[in-house]
Amino acid sequence: MQGFLRRRTPYTILPTPLPAETGSSALNDLYFTDSPTQDAVSVMDACLHNLYDVPRAKHIFEQLRSEGRGDTFLDARVYNSLIDAYLKMVSAPTTQDREMWLNSAWELYNGMEEGREKAHPTANTYALMLLAYLRFHPDSMQAGDAAVRCGAETHDPESMLRHIIEHQIPVSLVVADRAFQSSEEANEVIRLLSRAAVNMGLAKVVNELGMAESLGRQGLDPLEDVPEAIPVMKPKKPSINVIHSEDGSVVDIDVSESPEIETEIPFNLDTLRKHLSQVVFARRVMPDDVAARQKLLEDSVYDVAVKQMEHQAKMLEDLGLDNQRGLKHVDLQTWMWAWHQKLQVRLAAEIQNLVEEEHRLGGEYLYMAQRSPSSNVAYSDKVKHALSPFLTLLKPEKLSLITILELMNLQGTGGVSDGMKTARALLGVGRAVELEHKAQMCKKNNIAIPQSQFARADTSIFTRLGYRDLQARRVAARKYMEDAEDWTSDWSQLVRVKVGGFLVDCLMDVATVTRSLADAKGEEVYSEEQPAFFHSYEYVRGHKLGVIKLNPVVAERMARDRIKTTLHPRHLPMLIKPKPWLGPDQGGYLFNKTAAMRFKDSVEQLNYLRHASAAGNLELIYASLDVLGSTPWKINRGIFEIVLSVWNSGKRMCKIPPIVSDLPEPERPENYDTDQHARSIFLQRHKLYSQQKANNHSDRCSVNYKIEIARAFLGDTIYMPHNVDFRGRAYPVPPHLSHIGDDLSRGLLLFGEGKPLGERGFWWLKVHLANLYGFDKGSFDERIAFVEQHLEDIYDSVDHPLDGRMWWTKADDPWQCLATCMEIKAAIDSGDPHSYECSLPIHQDGTCNGLQHYAALGGDAQGAAQVNLAVTDRPSDVYTFVADMVEERLREDLAKGNKQARLLIGKVARKVVKQTVMTTVYGVTFIGARAQIEKQLAARGDIPAEECWEASAYLAKHVLGSIGDLFRGAKDIQLWLTSCARLIAKSIPAERVPNACGVVEEKKRGRAAAKKSPEARLKMEQMTSVVWTTPLGLPIVQPYRTTKRKQIMTGLQTVFISDPNQPSSVNSMKQATAFPPNFIHSLDATHMMLTALECRAQGLTFASVHDSYWTHAGDIDKMSVIIRDTFIALHSSDVLNKLHEEFRERYKGYKVPIAALRGTPALKKALALARVNSDEVSRVAGNDAPEKEPELALSEGEDVEAGSAEEVEDAPKKRRALPRKPKAAPEDEQDPSEDGFYTGRFVDLLDVLPDVPQKGDFDVKTIKKSLYFFS
Amino acid sequence: MSTLRSCVRYTRLLRRCYTRYNSTQATAPRIPSLPDQATWSEVFPVYAVSTLRDRVFVRKPETAAKLAESFLSDQLTTEGRPKVVIETYPGPGVLSRALLELPHSKLRKLIILEDQPEFTPYLEELQAVDPRVTVIKKSGYAWDAYTQIVQQGLMDDVQVVPWENGIHPELHFISHLPLNIMGEQLIAQFLRCIPERSWLFHYGRVPMSIIIGEWLWQRMTAPPGNKHRCKLSVVTEATIECTLSVPRTTVLPYDTHFWPQSIRSATQEKRPESRRSGQPMMPLNLVPLVKPLIGLGKLDQWDFILRRLFVLKSTPIKRSIGSLAPGASTLLKSLVDPLLPLDEQVDVSKASRDLTTRDWEMIARAFDKWPFAPVDLQIDPNVGKDRHMVDSKLRR
């Protein structure tokens, strides 16, 4: 592993995107396709579906080809879909001009064959064309069938076979292709090809075809998944030798022996495919019956939901209750059913209208375009943004259900109580429609699901050979999956929003509830029919924000009723091991497209990921995600039952919120009306109170989800598919119930399998209990003693969880504590604790993991000791240390009679300062620290709401002061990281320098741009984001750019969304300040993945929550060794120097404007260079900028960055309004401060990139002996 | 710079000695004057202390005198009794000095609220020479400053005058408003105290004289249909009578009459219009209405309705009213009810911007009567703050 980490990591290097105002260049377009092109492609895709509007698709396709746009999208799969659609048009009953469609198909094929098109034919292409020949060619016609005449050049099977062989495509893949819908046709094609092969004298091909036919006639081996099957029973299989090329694709198949043909079994296409996948791709697929339940789960979510609602509605109707709407009998499902009934009818009608209108407009347009192809007929907006192709992909019933469920699901997001942001809701609904369509496409061809390839016995994946093997297998599996799926295109944000807007608008119109008021006796006195949803606007920090809200009666139900019907399977754990990760969007759920990386609207990140994946740089990332996903879990039944009874009681208990908020409403002071001061205090308190009440409601909803999911999977073994965030940290995909969730979620989960404790395991189980209880600062011996002392409490907790001494409820993590108590008791009661099979995950947590990485990076001995890298008898706890220091300072202030100190003394617990201490090393600002502390103080509840702000400001000052230079070593590295990032974010590629100086004017920029000041122009050119590669090969791209939102009109509201395809200039401030934390996170993610892989290799079950690693109690000692080994391996690989090296490679030739260096040490260096070598610092000629502005404009530019609307809170606010130093201050002597000097001068980025800070003498290998490093 | 400052301090000291000498001679105390205006950019360093940038105050003593006269002698605001004046945001006190020049028969007490350390020394000088003056070193923005006034017994001799008995004959509130967000909030807050009769209005219909920027004034006084018409305009109209105390020309141009000097820079250009330096200042006399349209206890409802509906200020009410609450479209029925007298019906095809205050009153009334009107009328406290679960939900 060490060798692997020391190797030169392969970089993924892509060009920096061009500013949006610029025209385009071929290279840029290759990586950053604009939204209109993507829209066109997605409309084409939608038009092809079910032959919705093939003429239109054909028109778009031809236009895209002739304009050369969207070349990245137009690969062989797209061509094949078009050929497929053309051929279907030939036989479609409504088609008038069958000849034309057949011609088009052949012409397209000929174009591919003759190299006129960029895409080359694939097995699918040949399968389609063979079908065309079979169905329509006069030579193959049966008597009575009418052949279709074709003007274009056609090929006979012989000619096609020649091409197939030329392209090195195995014929068996052609005959098993998904293009064949019936076994008869496939068999027929085998016959055609065989005859051709015989004619051509190709014995090998004849053999191969014979083999294929025989495979298709074999019965499936019922014992194929039983490892020790007795070989005698197996039918004789031909020995087939598959030759793979470098990239893992199949080059050739060699059949050495002719099989016997068992004629009694009819030829079956499915069987052939199944066998081929095993034989050809040398991999096993999951047996159908195992996957069946998961398939059903993902398959039928909407059908099941409908069934349930229908059932419920019917039941109520039978009971005669449906007329009593507004009474408590009505529940969510009944309502949803009613809305669904109305909505599907409404949608059907509305869509029909839309289809007709758009058809008419589109038809007119097509007619015009075809009449005069040369003249550029303008698209009308209606035609360009036609919705009907998308809305007809799914049936109205399904659209209706998706809209309802998606809205119910999004409630409570975006911080909107009982509602959601409109933009998010519309995008969400649009995306759900897109996903459902894609899932249908995935399911269409009944693909077998490949199994995870990383088996325990594999040769080490850290060797070159092992790695290559891993890659070859993934590529093969990916190709297999891709070949088997129909092509679909991604939708642009615009399409999603528009589709969402249309659907939600219809829903809001029809969905109503009856709301009634009851008097004190509970009798209905007034009722009114009201919309179930309504939309409105809020002003948030000066921005108009559209929101959709639930009617209060609906919202109330969300916190009470059973809500599982609203959950989509992509919110649930899986019943089988997740599909292994085969590519950026292949893996996880079977049919629901899941992305390997979560990111928001950054096409740049997606590009890097795709390229890295294609280059085979991500094998270990995928492999470790597979490891994490394959960890089996089950629901802890004991805990579930207690949780359920607490829930049903409706009372508050251990983070389960009560049904009705039990917080006391603040009392209105007597002088409320007259004293404005007393009034404002009351209002503040009341605001906090309603905030807590709203939180109580949303907590209640969130717990409701958890319980529902746990209930649904009781008794099942479940799996959590994982993906990564953009820094490479892994997260389980299901959002509601997973081990990354809160104490309750964790308490509800157990490993799927148990393992005997052993002596050490029993010992660790006790340590674990002490840790969960909050007694985690003592030495191990003390923790054990703590548990021994509390044995009685432990027994009482298990025996009387809700009516005993309630010892467990006082733990830091009560539910997990109770789960552990149960295990301890069960182990002891078993009589032989050491052989007790325990499936409770035991955690090993890093001590302030960020600091641990900093200390190891810098070889900082002092820092190492603070975070338990060094060997000590007792764990060191830096949070307590800081908290004590702060308390000390408060005592001093108290002596001086400080009011704040009096308020806070004795309340500065470790918890209050923890987050701030942790984030100092990530560069938390005063603003941020204050907010963190305020949150903690508010959570304590013993500080009046109106005092919190000031108290937290006061405390933040002391906390930051106490931390001071506690983490010297970390600070140096942090500074280095920040300065590098700052320079990179300000740099521009060499070839853009003339543009940045305004020497070259782009046409598109027009007049306005020409007038821009040099600084503004420079800012426009700053497009370089900080990119680096983790030791595992994952490229990480910081997405921080200025946000440009576009206004989109939808049926419902005007929403503002950003266009991810439109690159904008970087936010250099954010790029710099966010780099240290992101970099450290990319390292801790690497450490975790290395540990996961190694645990798998050694057969340990593994799960993780960032810097908390979990395994079975009995395996903790083994895992501890692994954790330390991987950490040492990681930090022995000279991480910082490698980063430096990578920057030098990646940003070679990038130029930094000297003006950007002002106020940094790099300035002197740059100026020295300027003096020595006037070529290095080239002043670009032709600059006629006015002489004085730079200084002012530059600093204001940064002001703007800091104030970007959404990120206000994160942006450091260090701006001081002090007057600038007089220009001739002594220390600036070397600085030629004549303002014009800076304008238009650049220096090589590599020349000013600072050196890596000196490493201290702490040896990271020491941690092998550190007991408390992870504990 | 520091030398300059100490120099100023020295002259000030000298002057104080001189004043003291003089005051022993004359019966009426002489009011200590402010440092030479030429030195102000050093004494009140706008660039060094950014809060001072927005603290506009009258600079010219003659103008201040005219304003003082217009505030305390106007028919609208006075009844001839000696006044107790609470003055906030006085700056170094040019206006305060002008007020003190008024005889005891017009001004019997001046309570000054100021917390900016650059200004307080010049105010404390006043307290030293004139027993009518009390300086409290607190900002007029902090509500507890007013609590303190009461606690110090300064209001003991001010009686509570029933609302219907005309304006309060004694109590008077005077303020410059800073050109920042606090200034805007402050005026809105004052107005909102009127229907509730809280704050100073506990004592009765206390007249106020306020110097505000032109932009804010336009917003306050924008009539229906005007592009500046906003929530503040409606609240103003519903609670107070508002007049210019002197003709605009008296206080124009800005730089002659006010401090700090107007700044022209790119930074200023980027500020919102309301806070741009150098805009004309408007001295206003304000008197609470005898019958504010916003009834006692109805303020929160008005706030809620206005806030929601002004978000869609150019959408006809019949369409925007639905955004008040689920089912709120039902309010339309009672707005256009043909059984109502004509002047109580509302033309619902008008947009929020075009509605009169009377129209608003009808909407507020209908809302109040609606059984399902939301009870919690605060802005959603969590909007904009994403919670973790939400984030992870989105990132997929």
mmCIF file of N, CA and C in Angstrom, chain B residues 66-100:
data_model
loop_
_atom_site.group_PDB
_atom_site.id
_atom_site.type_symbol
_atom_site.label_atom_id
_atom_site.label_comp_id
_atom_site.label_asym_id
_atom_site.label_seq_id
_atom_site.Cartn_x
_atom_site.Cartn_y
_atom_site.Cartn_z
ATOM 1 N N LYS B 66 -33.068 77.745 12.316
ATOM 2 C CA LYS B 66 -34.342 77.734 11.589
ATOM 3 C C LYS B 66 -35.097 76.437 11.858
ATOM 4 N N LEU B 67 -34.373 75.331 11.866
ATOM 5 C CA LEU B 67 -35.031 74.049 12.085
ATOM 6 C C LEU B 67 -35.633 73.986 13.476
ATOM 7 N N ALA B 68 -34.852 74.425 14.474
ATOM 8 C CA ALA B 68 -35.321 74.377 15.859
ATOM 9 C C ALA B 68 -36.620 75.156 15.981
ATOM 10 N N GLU B 69 -36.613 76.302 15.346
ATOM 11 C CA GLU B 69 -37.800 77.151 15.352
ATOM 12 C C GLU B 69 -38.974 76.413 14.686
ATOM 13 N N SER B 70 -38.700 75.832 13.538
ATOM 14 C CA SER B 70 -39.786 75.173 12.798
ATOM 15 C C SER B 70 -40.324 73.948 13.535
ATOM 16 N N PHE B 71 -39.480 73.333 14.331
ATOM 17 C CA PHE B 71 -39.930 72.142 15.060
ATOM 18 C C PHE B 71 -40.793 72.539 16.257
ATOM 19 N N LEU B 72 -40.295 73.522 16.994
ATOM 20 C CA LEU B 72 -40.943 73.797 18.274
ATOM 21 C C LEU B 72 -41.909 74.982 18.234
ATOM 22 N N SER B 73 -42.093 75.579 17.042
ATOM 23 C CA SER B 73 -43.046 76.683 16.996
ATOM 24 C C SER B 73 -44.167 76.427 16.015
ATOM 25 N N ASP B 74 -44.099 75.331 15.327
ATOM 26 C CA ASP B 74 -45.113 75.027 14.320
ATOM 27 C C ASP B 74 -46.469 74.822 14.997
ATOM 28 N N GLN B 75 -47.496 75.280 14.309
ATOM 29 C CA GLN B 75 -48.847 75.132 14.850
ATOM 30 C C GLN B 75 -49.223 73.673 15.063
ATOM 31 N N LEU B 76 -48.746 72.900 14.119
ATOM 32 C CA LEU B 76 -49.105 71.485 14.145
ATOM 33 C C LEU B 76 -48.534 70.787 15.381
ATOM 34 N N THR B 77 -47.350 71.209 15.783
ATOM 35 C CA THR B 77 -46.639 70.440 16.806
ATOM 36 C C THR B 77 -46.629 71.093 18.170
ATOM 37 N N THR B 78 -47.152 72.270 18.292
ATOM 38 C CA THR B 78 -47.033 72.944 19.589
ATOM 39 C C THR B 78 -48.365 73.517 20.067
ATOM 40 N N GLU B 79 -48.431 73.653 21.380
ATOM 41 C CA GLU B 79 -49.604 74.278 21.970
ATOM 42 C C GLU B 79 -49.201 75.444 22.847
ATOM 43 N N GLY B 80 -47.903 75.803 22.758
ATOM 44 C CA GLY B 80 -47.449 76.966 23.502
ATOM 45 C C GLY B 80 -46.876 76.683 24.871
ATOM 46 N N ARG B 81 -46.997 75.425 25.317
ATOM 47 C CA ARG B 81 -46.412 75.110 26.636
ATOM 48 C C ARG B 81 -44.926 74.807 26.474
ATOM 49 N N PRO B 82 -44.106 75.034 27.528
ATOM 50 C CA PRO B 82 -42.684 74.693 27.439
ATOM 51 C C PRO B 82 -42.518 73.195 27.191
ATOM 52 N N LYS B 83 -41.533 72.839 26.356
ATOM 53 C CA LYS B 83 -41.440 71.453 25.905
ATOM 54 C C LYS B 83 -40.365 70.665 26.618
ATOM 55 N N VAL B 84 -40.655 69.370 26.749
ATOM 56 C CA VAL B 84 -39.627 68.412 27.150
ATOM 57 C C VAL B 84 -39.234 67.681 25.870
ATOM 58 N N VAL B 85 -37.997 67.856 25.454
ATOM 59 C CA VAL B 85 -37.588 67.279 24.173
ATOM 60 C C VAL B 85 -36.630 66.105 24.391
ATOM 61 N N ILE B 86 -36.937 65.004 23.716
ATOM 62 C CA ILE B 86 -35.971 63.905 23.676
ATOM 63 C C ILE B 86 -35.312 63.960 22.322
ATOM 64 N N GLU B 87 -34.012 64.132 22.300
ATOM 65 C CA GLU B 87 -33.333 64.222 21.024
ATOM 66 C C GLU B 87 -32.391 63.029 20.846
ATOM 67 N N THR B 88 -32.510 62.340 19.718
ATOM 68 C CA THR B 88 -31.594 61.229 19.458
ATOM 69 C C THR B 88 -30.771 61.537 18.219
ATOM 70 N N TYR B 89 -29.654 60.844 18.122
ATOM 71 C CA TYR B 89 -28.709 61.030 17.012
ATOM 72 C C TYR B 89 -28.358 62.497 16.764
ATOM 73 N N PRO B 90 -27.959 63.235 17.826
ATOM 74 C CA PRO B 90 -27.675 64.659 17.642
ATOM 75 C C PRO B 90 -26.325 64.931 16.985
ATOM 76 N N GLY B 91 -25.443 63.914 16.902
ATOM 77 C CA GLY B 91 -24.083 64.210 16.474
ATOM 78 C C GLY B 91 -23.414 65.030 17.556
ATOM 79 N N PRO B 92 -22.546 65.948 17.203
ATOM 80 C CA PRO B 92 -21.895 66.760 18.240
ATOM 81 C C PRO B 92 -22.841 67.824 18.804
ATOM 82 N N GLY B 93 -24.037 67.954 18.170
ATOM 83 C CA GLY B 93 -25.026 68.809 18.813
ATOM 84 C C GLY B 93 -25.212 70.184 18.221
ATOM 85 N N VAL B 94 -25.127 70.339 16.921
ATOM 86 C CA VAL B 94 -25.400 71.645 16.326
ATOM 87 C C VAL B 94 -26.876 71.998 16.531
ATOM 88 N N LEU B 95 -27.732 71.010 16.249
ATOM 89 C CA LEU B 95 -29.170 71.253 16.446
ATOM 90 C C LEU B 95 -29.487 71.409 17.930
ATOM 91 N N SER B 96 -28.836 70.594 18.766
ATOM 92 C CA SER B 96 -29.073 70.699 20.205
ATOM 93 C C SER B 96 -28.766 72.109 20.680
ATOM 94 N N ARG B 97 -27.672 72.654 20.175
ATOM 95 C CA ARG B 97 -27.297 74.020 20.557
ATOM 96 C C ARG B 97 -28.371 75.004 20.128
ATOM 97 N N ALA B 98 -28.860 74.820 18.924
ATOM 98 C CA ALA B 98 -29.911 75.726 18.451
ATOM 99 C C ALA B 98 -31.156 75.604 19.324
ATOM 100 N N LEU B 99 -31.467 74.389 19.758
ATOM 101 C CA LEU B 99 -32.633 74.196 20.628
ATOM 102 C C LEU B 99 -32.432 74.920 21.942
ATOM 103 N N LEU B 100 -31.190 74.848 22.435
ATOM 104 C CA LEU B 100 -30.928 75.474 23.731
ATOM 105 C C LEU B 100 -30.950 76.992 23.654
#
